Amino acid sequence: MAATARLHVEAALNAGAEIPLPEDQAHYLRHVLRQEVGAQLLLFNGRDGEWQAEIARFGKRDGSLRVREQTRRQQNGPDLWLLFAPIRQGRLETIVEKATELGAARIIPVLTRRCQVRQVNPARLLANAREAAEQCERLDLPEIPPLAELQSALGAWPEDRPLYVCLERAQARPLAEAITPGPAALLVGPEGGFAPEEANWLAGLPFVVPVGLGPRILRAETAAIAGLALLMAASGR
Ligand code: SAH
């Protein structure tokens, strides 16, 4: 049996509401999943939990959904952020997809000295996150702020949130041993790693905890996934 479709929507969700189906979602339900009017699906919007709904109508391009009953209450995931340097296409999408699945609340692209890739497509990153959230049964989307220089992204940093900076070949403390309970963030560098002066500057910031992920040099996306998994495990969720 095919899994029930699960969609993120913007509209408020409450029993009986009829909500519009934008063109891309109408197309997906009708032509990709081959659903018909009356078919059941699940909806979430990041605020109102998860709801069962059915397809009320298909128009030429759009359509609408009828919201039935709540299936899960809104619950937020662990308070974990991932900061990452953009890397080349494909691997970048992997980071966003896996970080979403692993429950990151914010996925923050930052420019570092050695970034080869110096721009990202925000709509595409959001689409990756949305698809991953729909698939993995999250009840919210991660926030993805616009790409910013590392220095400005760390400008107004909340002091109570340690930033675990992943440094290879630095004899830094293993992340698994460094984790303290509470809000946290992980920073992973680009393919070329952090520049030495950048790593020094980072190490001097009061909220930074330099950490290692073992003796092997991981690709950036592997480091992000492994680091988030450790943080997630430590958070108990
Ligand atoms: N080109 C660099 C490696 C960069 S790996 C070199 O050969 O030295 C890309 C990023 O992944 C790094 O900036 C770091 O944040 C993270 N990373 C990879 N392996 C790591 C490890 N063993 N410990 C900690 N961080 C690691």
Coordinates of C-alpha atoms and ligand atoms in Angstrom, one line a residue:
M1 CA 0.0 0.0 0.0
A2 CA 1.3 3.4 -0.9
A3 CA 2.2 5.7 2.1
T4 CA -0.3 8.4 2.8
A5 CA 0.8 11.7 1.2
R6 CA 2.1 14.2 3.6
L7 CA 2.3 17.9 2.8
H8 CA 3.5 21.1 4.3
V9 CA 1.0 23.9 3.9
E10 CA 1.0 27.6 4.9
A11 CA -2.7 27.8 5.8
A12 CA -4.0 27.5 9.4
L13 CA -5.3 24.0 10.1
N14 CA -8.5 23.3 12.0
A15 CA -11.4 20.9 11.7
G16 CA -13.6 21.7 8.6
A17 CA -11.3 24.3 7.1
E18 CA -11.1 24.2 3.3
I19 CA -7.6 25.3 2.3
P20 CA -6.2 26.1 -1.2
L21 CA -3.9 23.8 -3.0
P22 CA -1.2 25.7 -4.9
E23 CA -0.3 24.6 -8.4
D24 CA 2.8 22.6 -7.5
Q25 CA 1.1 20.6 -4.8
A26 CA -2.0 20.0 -6.9
H27 CA 0.3 18.8 -9.7
Y28 CA 2.1 16.5 -7.3
L29 CA -1.0 14.9 -5.9
R30 CA -2.8 14.6 -9.1
H31 CA -0.2 13.7 -11.6
V32 CA 2.7 12.3 -9.6
L33 CA 0.8 10.4 -6.9
R34 CA -2.3 9.9 -9.1
Q35 CA -4.6 10.8 -6.3
E36 CA -8.3 11.5 -6.9
V37 CA -10.8 13.7 -5.2
G38 CA -11.7 12.2 -1.8
A39 CA -8.2 10.7 -1.3
Q40 CA -6.8 11.1 2.3
L41 CA -3.6 12.8 3.2
L42 CA -1.8 14.4 6.1
L43 CA -1.0 18.1 6.5
F44 CA 1.3 20.1 8.8
N45 CA 2.2 23.8 8.9
G46 CA 4.7 24.1 11.7
R47 CA 2.1 25.6 14.1
D48 CA -1.0 23.5 14.4
G49 CA 0.3 19.9 14.6
E50 CA -0.6 17.3 12.0
W51 CA -4.1 16.9 10.5
Q52 CA -5.9 14.4 8.4
A53 CA -7.4 15.9 5.3
E54 CA -8.9 14.9 2.0
I55 CA -8.8 16.3 -1.5
A56 CA -11.9 18.3 -1.9
R57 CA -11.5 19.6 -5.5
F58 CA -9.1 19.7 -8.4
G59 CA -9.2 22.7 -10.7
K60 CA -7.4 23.0 -13.9
R61 CA -4.2 23.9 -12.2
D62 CA -5.0 24.3 -8.5
G63 CA -7.4 22.6 -6.1
S64 CA -8.4 22.5 -2.4
L65 CA -8.3 20.3 0.6
R66 CA -10.8 19.7 3.4
V67 CA -9.2 19.5 6.8
R68 CA -10.7 16.7 9.0
E69 CA -9.2 15.9 12.3
Q70 CA -5.9 16.4 14.2
T71 CA -3.6 13.3 14.2
R72 CA -0.7 14.8 16.2
R73 CA -0.2 17.8 18.4
Q74 CA 2.4 20.4 17.6
Q75 CA 5.7 19.4 19.2
N76 CA 9.0 21.1 18.5
G77 CA 12.2 19.1 18.0
P78 CA 15.5 19.6 19.8
D79 CA 17.0 23.1 19.8
L80 CA 19.9 22.4 17.5
W81 CA 21.3 24.5 14.7
L82 CA 23.7 23.6 11.9
L83 CA 26.0 26.2 10.3
F84 CA 27.6 25.0 7.2
A85 CA 29.7 26.4 4.4
P86 CA 28.1 26.0 1.0
I87 CA 29.6 23.2 -1.1
R88 CA 29.0 22.1 -4.6
Q89 CA 25.5 21.1 -5.8
G90 CA 24.3 17.7 -4.9
R91 CA 26.4 17.6 -1.7
L92 CA 24.7 20.8 -0.6
E93 CA 21.3 19.3 -1.0
T94 CA 22.5 16.3 1.0
I95 CA 23.4 18.5 3.9
V96 CA 20.0 20.3 3.9
E97 CA 18.1 17.0 3.5
K98 CA 19.9 15.1 6.2
A99 CA 20.0 18.0 8.6
T100 CA 16.2 18.3 8.2
E101 CA 15.7 14.6 8.8
L102 CA 18.0 14.7 11.9
G103 CA 15.8 17.4 13.3
A104 CA 17.9 20.6 13.0
A105 CA 15.8 23.6 13.9
R106 CA 17.9 26.1 11.9
I107 CA 20.1 25.3 8.9
I108 CA 22.4 28.3 8.4
P109 CA 24.6 28.7 5.3
V110 CA 27.7 30.8 6.1
L111 CA 30.5 32.0 3.9
T112 CA 34.0 31.2 5.1
R113 CA 37.4 32.1 3.7
R114 CA 37.9 29.0 1.6
C115 CA 34.4 28.6 0.2
Q116 CA 34.6 27.8 -3.5
V117 CA 30.8 28.1 -3.8
R118 CA 29.9 31.6 -2.9
Q119 CA 26.1 31.6 -3.4
V120 CA 23.2 29.4 -2.8
N121 CA 19.7 29.2 -4.2
P122 CA 17.4 29.9 -1.2
A123 CA 14.2 28.6 -2.9
R124 CA 15.9 25.4 -3.7
L125 CA 17.3 24.9 -0.2
L126 CA 13.8 25.5 1.2
A127 CA 12.3 23.0 -1.3
N128 CA 14.9 20.4 -0.2
A129 CA 14.0 21.0 3.5
R130 CA 10.3 20.9 2.8
E131 CA 10.5 17.6 0.9
A132 CA 12.6 16.1 3.7
A133 CA 10.3 17.4 6.4
E134 CA 7.2 15.9 4.6
Q135 CA 8.9 12.6 4.2
C136 CA 10.4 12.2 7.7
E137 CA 7.2 13.2 9.6
R138 CA 8.5 16.3 11.1
L139 CA 5.9 18.8 12.3
D140 CA 7.8 21.9 11.2
L141 CA 10.3 23.1 8.6
P142 CA 13.8 24.1 9.6
E143 CA 14.5 27.8 9.3
I144 CA 17.0 28.6 6.6
P145 CA 18.3 32.2 6.9
P146 CA 19.9 33.9 3.9
L147 CA 23.6 33.2 3.2
A148 CA 25.8 35.5 5.4
E149 CA 29.5 35.9 6.1
L150 CA 30.6 33.7 9.0
Q151 CA 31.6 36.8 11.0
S152 CA 28.1 38.4 10.7
A153 CA 26.3 35.1 11.3
L154 CA 28.2 34.9 14.7
G155 CA 27.7 38.6 15.4
A156 CA 24.8 38.5 17.8
W157 CA 25.4 35.0 19.0
P158 CA 23.3 33.8 22.0
E159 CA 25.8 33.2 24.8
D160 CA 24.0 30.2 26.2
R161 CA 24.4 28.3 23.0
P162 CA 27.7 26.5 22.5
L163 CA 29.0 26.5 19.0
Y164 CA 30.8 23.2 18.3
V165 CA 33.3 24.0 15.6
C166 CA 34.4 20.9 13.7
L167 CA 38.2 21.0 13.2
E168 CA 40.0 18.2 11.5
R169 CA 43.7 17.5 12.5
A170 CA 43.5 19.8 15.4
Q171 CA 43.6 17.4 18.3
A172 CA 40.4 19.0 19.5
R173 CA 38.3 17.2 22.0
P174 CA 36.0 14.6 20.5
L175 CA 32.5 16.1 20.0
A176 CA 30.9 13.1 21.8
E177 CA 32.8 14.1 25.0
A178 CA 32.3 17.8 24.7
I179 CA 28.5 18.0 24.5
T180 CA 26.7 19.7 27.3
P181 CA 22.9 19.6 27.7
G182 CA 20.7 22.4 26.2
P183 CA 20.7 24.4 23.0
A184 CA 23.6 23.8 20.7
A185 CA 25.0 24.6 17.3
L186 CA 27.4 22.8 15.0
L187 CA 29.7 24.5 12.5
V188 CA 31.2 22.6 9.6
G189 CA 33.7 24.1 7.1
P190 CA 33.9 23.8 3.3
E191 CA 35.8 21.2 1.2
G192 CA 39.0 23.1 1.9
G193 CA 38.4 23.4 5.6
F194 CA 38.9 26.6 7.7
A195 CA 41.8 28.9 7.0
P196 CA 44.3 28.8 9.9
E197 CA 43.6 32.4 10.9
E198 CA 39.8 31.7 10.7
A199 CA 40.2 28.7 13.0
N200 CA 42.2 30.8 15.5
W201 CA 39.7 33.5 15.5
L202 CA 36.9 31.0 16.0
A203 CA 38.7 29.3 18.8
G204 CA 39.0 32.6 20.7
L205 CA 35.2 33.3 20.7
P206 CA 33.7 32.7 24.2
F207 CA 30.9 30.4 23.0
V208 CA 33.0 28.3 20.6
V209 CA 34.0 24.8 21.5
P210 CA 36.5 23.3 19.0
V211 CA 35.8 19.6 18.5
G212 CA 37.0 16.7 16.5
L213 CA 35.1 13.9 14.8
G214 CA 37.9 11.3 14.8
P215 CA 41.1 10.6 12.9
R216 CA 39.7 10.4 9.4
I217 CA 39.1 13.4 7.3
L218 CA 35.4 13.5 6.5
R219 CA 33.7 15.2 3.7
A220 CA 31.8 18.3 4.9
E221 CA 28.4 16.6 4.5
T222 CA 29.6 13.5 6.4
A223 CA 30.9 15.7 9.2
A224 CA 27.5 17.6 9.3
I225 CA 25.5 14.4 9.5
A226 CA 27.8 12.6 12.0
G227 CA 28.0 15.7 14.2
L228 CA 24.2 16.3 14.2
A229 CA 23.6 12.6 15.0
L230 CA 25.8 12.9 18.1
L231 CA 24.1 16.1 19.2
M232 CA 20.7 14.6 18.6
A233 CA 21.6 11.4 20.5
A234 CA 22.8 13.5 23.4
S235 CA 19.6 15.6 23.4
G236 CA 17.7 12.3 23.9
R237 CA 15.5 12.9 20.8
Ligands
SAH1 N1 40.4 19.8 2.9 C1 40.5 19.6 4.3 C2 39.4 18.9 4.9 C3 38.1 19.6 5.0 S1 36.8 18.6 5.5 C4 41.8 18.9 4.6 O1 42.1 18.0 3.8 O2 42.4 19.2 5.6 C5 35.5 19.7 5.5 C6 35.0 20.1 6.9 O3 34.5 18.9 7.6 C7 36.0 20.6 7.8 O4 36.1 22.0 7.7 C8 35.5 20.2 9.2 O5 34.6 21.2 9.7 C9 34.8 18.9 9.0 N2 35.6 17.7 9.3 C10 36.0 16.8 8.4 N3 36.7 15.8 9.1 C11 36.7 16.1 10.4 C12 37.2 15.5 11.6 N4 37.9 14.4 11.5 N5 37.0 16.2 12.7 C13 36.4 17.4 12.8 N6 35.9 18.0 11.7 C14 36.0 17.4 10.5

